[in-house]
Amino acid sequence: MTSAKAVYIIARCADYFGMTLFLGGLFFLAVLWPSGGDSRRARGVIVTGWIVGFLGTAAGIGLQGTWAGQRPVGDFVRWSLISQVLDTDFGRIWFAKTLLWVLGGVILADLLQRGRRAAESIPWRVGAGAIAIGLLRTTGLTGHSVESSTPLLTQTADFVHLAGVCAWIGGLAVLLFGVLSRRDPDELAVVVSRYSKLAMASVSAVIVAGVALAWQTVGSVGRVFTTDYGHILLVKLSVLAVVLLIAQGSRSWVSRRLDFAVVLRGDAGVVRSFVYSVAAETALVIVVLLAASFLVTASPGR
């Protein structure tokens, strides 16, 4: 049923979006801004990511069954249907991913309880890193990369692509709601500069890995224009190109205006244009993630 597929795509989008916020937020605090562990808004981004990601993943098990079995959407909570899905490779992988989200909740609970002390501790960082690797890997195991004739190449590219998106976009959300909302001059001077370098590296990784994935999945340039999968890919790339243009504007602000903003002690008028740019990037990325969800459920040959 079309409605079952639509709801399933929404669940996959929630899974992607939640993972992006959660993993990107954890990385941001662990590497760029440990003191942000005490920021209520920064923690709020990560909590939101965990809730959305966990619900999207958990619901995705039953919704996969309703879509594949042409069943009504309401059947996604029926145990008989869920048990059938759990007998498949997808179901086992997705169940493992759900358990990883539960373990991620333990990491999150420690952050909420200890704040900065957790973000600065080695055991917390190791635990967060292990959860991140697990979530990224299980996500890749249910994509088109496993169907490639060169699985090692495509799965490595898929992992790098997902990791780059999380570091870039999840970090962007923490930057917007956590750092920029405070307008602390010391944090602006250090954290914004660090994130700008991280974003440049992440975007480069996303582009290189994305090109490798697209080539292995689509197979030829002609199929990009003649298949539904290729058309969705073009939409994703078009929106991503707009995001990159806005990101370039943000990077230009950092190089030209950041020092001025610090001297003026985070003056709202100076920082405002950068905030708008970051907010626009964040909003458009939701469209990119939705397109990615469509790609996961689309056949590359059609």
Short mmCIF file of C-alpha atoms in Angstrom, two decimals:
data_model
loop_
_atom_site.label_atom_id
_atom_site.label_comp_id
_atom_site.label_asym_id
_atom_site.label_seq_id
_atom_site.Cartn_x
_atom_site.Cartn_y
_atom_site.Cartn_z
CA MET A 1 0.00 0.00 0.00
CA THR A 2 1.20 3.48 -0.89
CA SER A 3 0.36 4.84 2.56
CA ALA A 4 2.42 2.08 4.20
CA LYS A 5 5.42 2.98 2.08
CA ALA A 6 4.98 6.70 2.82
CA VAL A 7 4.89 6.10 6.57
CA TYR A 8 7.88 3.76 6.29
CA ILE A 9 9.84 6.45 4.45
CA ILE A 10 8.96 8.94 7.22
CA ALA A 11 10.25 6.45 9.79
CA ARG A 12 13.52 6.04 7.87
CA CYS A 13 13.83 9.82 7.61
CA ALA A 14 13.29 10.08 11.39
CA ASP A 15 15.97 7.43 11.88
CA TYR A 16 18.45 9.34 9.70
CA PHE A 17 17.62 12.72 11.20
CA GLY A 18 17.77 11.44 14.77
CA MET A 19 21.07 9.67 14.18
CA THR A 20 22.51 12.81 12.61
CA LEU A 21 21.59 14.96 15.61
CA PHE A 22 22.59 12.35 18.18
CA LEU A 23 25.95 11.26 16.78
CA GLY A 24 26.89 14.70 15.49
CA GLY A 25 26.01 16.22 18.86
CA LEU A 26 28.02 13.64 20.79
CA PHE A 27 31.02 14.19 18.52
CA PHE A 28 30.72 17.97 18.85
CA LEU A 29 30.81 17.81 22.65
CA ALA A 30 33.50 15.13 22.84
CA VAL A 31 35.92 16.78 20.43
CA LEU A 32 35.07 20.45 19.87
CA TRP A 33 33.24 21.72 22.93
CA PRO A 34 33.40 19.53 26.08
CA SER A 35 32.20 22.39 28.26
CA GLY A 36 28.99 22.29 26.21
CA GLY A 37 28.07 19.23 28.24
CA ASP A 38 26.73 21.72 30.79
CA SER A 39 24.66 23.55 28.15
CA ARG A 40 20.96 22.74 28.44
CA ARG A 41 20.31 23.63 24.79
CA ALA A 42 23.22 21.57 23.48
CA ARG A 43 22.05 18.57 25.49
CA GLY A 44 18.53 19.25 24.19
CA VAL A 45 19.72 18.73 20.60
CA ILE A 46 21.21 15.37 21.53
CA VAL A 47 18.14 14.30 23.51
CA THR A 48 15.92 15.22 20.56
CA GLY A 49 18.15 13.20 18.25
CA TRP A 50 17.98 10.16 20.53
CA ILE A 51 14.19 10.26 20.88
CA VAL A 52 13.54 10.78 17.15
CA GLY A 53 16.14 8.19 16.12
CA PHE A 54 15.00 5.54 18.58
CA LEU A 55 11.32 5.92 17.67
CA GLY A 56 12.09 5.92 13.92
CA THR A 57 14.20 2.77 14.21
CA ALA A 58 11.78 0.90 16.49
CA ALA A 59 8.78 1.76 14.32
CA GLY A 60 10.73 0.89 11.17
CA ILE A 61 10.71 -2.82 12.02
CA GLY A 62 6.93 -3.16 11.87
CA LEU A 63 6.53 -0.60 9.09
CA GLN A 64 8.93 -2.56 6.91
CA GLY A 65 6.56 -5.49 7.31
CA THR A 66 3.46 -3.47 6.41
CA TRP A 67 5.14 -2.10 3.29
CA ALA A 68 6.64 -5.40 2.12
CA GLY A 69 3.49 -7.38 2.90
CA GLN A 70 1.06 -4.77 1.54
CA ARG A 71 -0.64 -4.57 4.93
CA PRO A 72 -2.51 -1.65 6.56
CA VAL A 73 -0.27 0.79 8.40
CA GLY A 74 -1.97 0.03 11.71
CA ASP A 75 -0.65 -3.54 11.57
CA PHE A 76 2.91 -2.36 12.26
CA VAL A 77 2.42 -3.02 15.99
CA ARG A 78 1.14 -6.59 15.54
CA TRP A 79 3.60 -9.10 16.99
CA SER A 80 2.82 -11.66 14.27
CA LEU A 81 4.04 -9.19 11.65
CA ILE A 82 7.02 -8.00 13.70
CA SER A 83 8.16 -11.59 14.28
CA GLN A 84 8.09 -12.22 10.54
CA VAL A 85 10.31 -9.19 9.93
CA LEU A 86 12.69 -10.27 12.70
CA ASP A 87 13.26 -13.53 10.80
CA THR A 88 14.73 -11.56 7.90
CA ASP A 89 18.22 -10.05 7.58
CA PHE A 90 16.72 -6.57 7.71
CA GLY A 91 14.78 -7.37 10.88
CA ARG A 92 17.80 -8.78 12.68
CA ILE A 93 19.97 -5.82 11.71
CA TRP A 94 17.28 -3.31 12.63
CA PHE A 95 16.66 -5.04 15.98
CA ALA A 96 20.40 -4.82 16.70
CA LYS A 97 20.25 -1.13 15.81
CA THR A 98 17.33 -0.65 18.21
CA LEU A 99 19.43 -2.20 20.98
CA LEU A 100 22.27 0.16 20.08
CA TRP A 101 19.87 3.07 20.55
CA VAL A 102 19.06 1.72 24.01
CA LEU A 103 22.77 1.60 24.84
CA GLY A 104 23.07 5.10 23.42
CA GLY A 105 20.47 6.12 25.97
CA VAL A 106 22.90 5.03 28.71
CA ILE A 107 25.59 7.28 27.24
CA LEU A 108 23.06 10.10 27.05
CA ALA A 109 21.90 9.57 30.64
CA ASP A 110 25.50 9.86 31.86
CA LEU A 111 25.88 13.12 29.91
CA LEU A 112 22.68 14.51 31.40
CA GLN A 113 23.82 13.58 34.89
CA ARG A 114 27.46 14.65 34.79
CA GLY A 115 27.54 17.20 31.98
CA ARG A 116 30.99 18.51 31.19
CA ARG A 117 32.70 15.91 33.39
CA ALA A 118 31.21 13.16 31.21
CA ALA A 119 32.12 14.84 27.92
CA GLU A 120 35.73 15.24 29.08
CA SER A 121 36.14 11.67 30.35
CA ILE A 122 37.89 9.01 28.24
CA PRO A 123 35.45 6.16 29.12
CA TRP A 124 32.47 8.26 28.03
CA ARG A 125 34.16 9.18 24.76
CA VAL A 126 35.08 5.55 24.07
CA GLY A 127 31.52 4.45 24.79
CA ALA A 128 30.06 7.17 22.58
CA GLY A 129 32.48 6.21 19.81
CA ALA A 130 31.51 2.55 20.00
CA ILE A 131 27.80 3.40 19.80
CA ALA A 132 28.48 5.70 16.85
CA ILE A 133 30.34 3.00 14.92
CA GLY A 134 27.57 0.51 15.61
CA LEU A 135 24.75 2.83 14.50
CA LEU A 136 26.59 3.87 11.35
CA ARG A 137 27.46 0.30 10.43
CA THR A 138 23.98 -1.14 10.97
CA THR A 139 22.50 1.71 8.92
CA GLY A 140 24.84 0.88 6.05
CA LEU A 141 23.96 -2.81 6.18
CA THR A 142 20.37 -2.07 5.15
CA GLY A 143 21.23 0.20 2.22
CA HIS A 144 22.04 -0.43 -1.42
CA SER A 145 25.78 -0.64 -0.68
CA VAL A 146 25.43 -4.31 0.35
CA GLU A 147 24.10 -5.14 -3.14
CA SER A 148 27.20 -3.83 -4.92
CA SER A 149 29.63 -6.00 -6.86
CA THR A 150 32.40 -4.33 -4.83
CA PRO A 151 30.91 -4.43 -1.31
CA LEU A 152 34.08 -3.44 0.53
CA LEU A 153 34.43 -0.22 -1.47
CA THR A 154 30.77 0.76 -1.35
CA GLN A 155 30.27 -0.10 2.33
CA THR A 156 33.39 1.85 3.28
CA ALA A 157 32.17 4.80 1.22
CA ASP A 158 28.73 4.49 2.80
CA PHE A 159 30.22 4.54 6.31
CA VAL A 160 32.37 7.59 5.52
CA HIS A 161 29.40 9.32 3.87
CA LEU A 162 27.13 8.79 6.88
CA ALA A 163 29.84 9.74 9.37
CA GLY A 164 30.57 12.94 7.46
CA VAL A 165 26.88 13.89 7.35
CA CYS A 166 26.51 13.32 11.09
CA ALA A 167 29.61 15.33 12.01
CA TRP A 168 28.61 18.16 9.67
CA ILE A 169 24.85 18.44 10.21
CA GLY A 170 24.62 17.27 13.81
CA GLY A 171 27.41 19.66 14.69
CA LEU A 172 25.60 22.41 12.83
CA ALA A 173 22.54 21.96 15.06
CA VAL A 174 24.62 22.11 18.26
CA LEU A 175 26.43 25.16 16.91
CA LEU A 176 23.12 26.89 16.16
CA PHE A 177 21.20 26.09 19.32
CA GLY A 178 24.07 25.64 21.75
CA VAL A 179 26.98 27.94 20.88
CA LEU A 180 25.47 30.78 18.87
CA SER A 181 22.50 31.24 21.21
CA ARG A 182 24.92 32.06 24.05
CA ARG A 183 27.05 34.53 22.04
CA ASP A 184 29.92 34.01 24.45
CA PRO A 185 32.97 35.69 22.84
CA ASP A 186 35.45 33.09 24.09
CA GLU A 187 33.30 30.24 22.78
CA LEU A 188 32.77 32.02 19.47
CA ALA A 189 36.51 32.49 19.04
CA VAL A 190 37.39 28.86 19.75
CA VAL A 191 34.40 26.65 18.95
CA VAL A 192 33.20 28.32 15.73
CA SER A 193 36.72 28.21 14.31
CA ARG A 194 37.08 24.54 15.22
CA TYR A 195 33.73 23.64 13.73
CA SER A 196 34.49 25.52 10.50
CA LYS A 197 37.54 23.29 9.95
CA LEU A 198 35.57 20.16 10.86
CA ALA A 199 32.74 21.11 8.51
CA MET A 200 35.14 21.59 5.60
CA ALA A 201 36.68 18.15 6.18
CA SER A 202 33.24 16.56 6.64
CA VAL A 203 31.82 18.10 3.47
CA SER A 204 34.84 16.88 1.49
CA ALA A 205 34.33 13.37 2.86
CA VAL A 206 30.59 13.48 2.09
CA ILE A 207 31.20 14.55 -1.52
CA VAL A 208 33.96 12.05 -2.29
CA ALA A 209 32.17 9.13 -0.65
CA GLY A 210 28.85 10.19 -2.20
CA VAL A 211 30.30 10.20 -5.70
CA ALA A 212 31.71 6.70 -5.16
CA LEU A 213 28.37 5.45 -3.83
CA ALA A 214 26.35 7.01 -6.65
CA TRP A 215 28.62 5.58 -9.31
CA GLN A 216 28.54 2.07 -7.84
CA THR A 217 24.77 2.15 -7.27
CA VAL A 218 23.52 3.82 -10.46
CA GLY A 219 26.16 2.42 -12.78
CA SER A 220 26.09 5.04 -15.54
CA VAL A 221 25.36 8.71 -16.10
CA GLY A 222 22.47 7.89 -18.43
CA ARG A 223 20.55 6.03 -15.72
CA VAL A 224 20.62 9.14 -13.54
CA PHE A 225 18.26 10.78 -16.04
CA THR A 226 16.19 7.74 -17.04
CA THR A 227 15.30 6.07 -13.72
CA ASP A 228 13.17 7.13 -10.75
CA TYR A 229 16.15 6.43 -8.49
CA GLY A 230 18.28 8.78 -10.58
CA HIS A 231 15.63 11.50 -10.46
CA ILE A 232 15.47 11.33 -6.65
CA LEU A 233 19.26 11.43 -6.58
CA LEU A 234 19.21 14.58 -8.72
CA VAL A 235 16.79 16.24 -6.29
CA LYS A 236 19.05 15.33 -3.39
CA LEU A 237 22.13 16.66 -5.19
CA SER A 238 20.35 19.89 -6.20
CA VAL A 239 19.29 20.66 -2.63
CA LEU A 240 22.74 19.67 -1.38
CA ALA A 241 24.30 22.10 -3.84
CA VAL A 242 22.18 24.91 -2.37
CA VAL A 243 23.25 23.85 1.13
CA LEU A 244 26.90 23.95 0.08
CA LEU A 245 26.47 27.45 -1.34
CA ILE A 246 25.01 28.63 1.96
CA ALA A 247 27.79 26.80 3.82
CA GLN A 248 30.34 28.67 1.76
CA GLY A 249 28.72 31.90 2.90
CA SER A 250 28.98 30.74 6.51
CA ARG A 251 32.64 29.89 6.02
CA SER A 252 33.24 33.31 4.50
CA TRP A 253 31.65 34.93 7.58
CA VAL A 254 33.99 32.96 9.85
CA SER A 255 37.05 34.13 7.93
CA ARG A 256 35.96 37.77 7.63
CA ARG A 257 33.70 38.55 10.58
CA LEU A 258 34.45 36.15 13.42
CA ASP A 259 37.26 38.24 14.89
CA PHE A 260 35.04 41.33 14.71
CA ALA A 261 32.23 39.49 16.52
CA VAL A 262 34.63 38.43 19.27
CA VAL A 263 35.94 41.97 19.74
CA LEU A 264 32.36 43.22 20.07
CA ARG A 265 31.67 40.54 22.71
CA GLY A 266 29.24 38.56 20.57
CA ASP A 267 27.14 41.53 19.46
CA ALA A 268 23.78 40.23 18.21
CA GLY A 269 23.80 42.41 15.11
CA VAL A 270 27.16 41.07 13.96
CA VAL A 271 26.36 37.43 14.68
CA ARG A 272 22.82 37.53 13.24
CA SER A 273 23.76 36.96 9.59
CA PHE A 274 25.81 33.92 10.56
CA VAL A 275 22.89 32.56 12.61
CA TYR A 276 20.53 32.95 9.64
CA SER A 277 22.99 31.16 7.37
CA VAL A 278 23.40 28.25 9.79
CA ALA A 279 19.62 28.03 10.31
CA ALA A 280 19.03 27.88 6.55
CA GLU A 281 21.60 25.08 6.20
CA THR A 282 19.94 23.12 8.98
CA ALA A 283 16.44 23.48 7.50
CA LEU A 284 17.46 22.45 3.98
CA VAL A 285 19.26 19.39 5.27
CA ILE A 286 15.91 17.93 6.31
CA VAL A 287 14.99 17.84 2.61
CA VAL A 288 18.29 16.08 1.84
CA LEU A 289 17.59 13.47 4.53
CA LEU A 290 14.07 12.93 3.19
CA ALA A 291 15.50 12.36 -0.30
CA ALA A 292 18.00 9.90 1.21
CA SER A 293 15.08 8.01 2.77
CA PHE A 294 13.39 7.78 -0.63
CA LEU A 295 16.64 6.47 -2.15
CA VAL A 296 16.89 3.68 0.44
CA THR A 297 13.42 2.40 -0.49
CA ALA A 298 13.80 2.92 -4.26
CA SER A 299 15.21 0.41 -6.70
CA PRO A 300 18.34 1.66 -8.52
CA GLY A 301 17.20 -0.15 -11.65
CA ARG A 302 13.88 1.66 -11.91
#
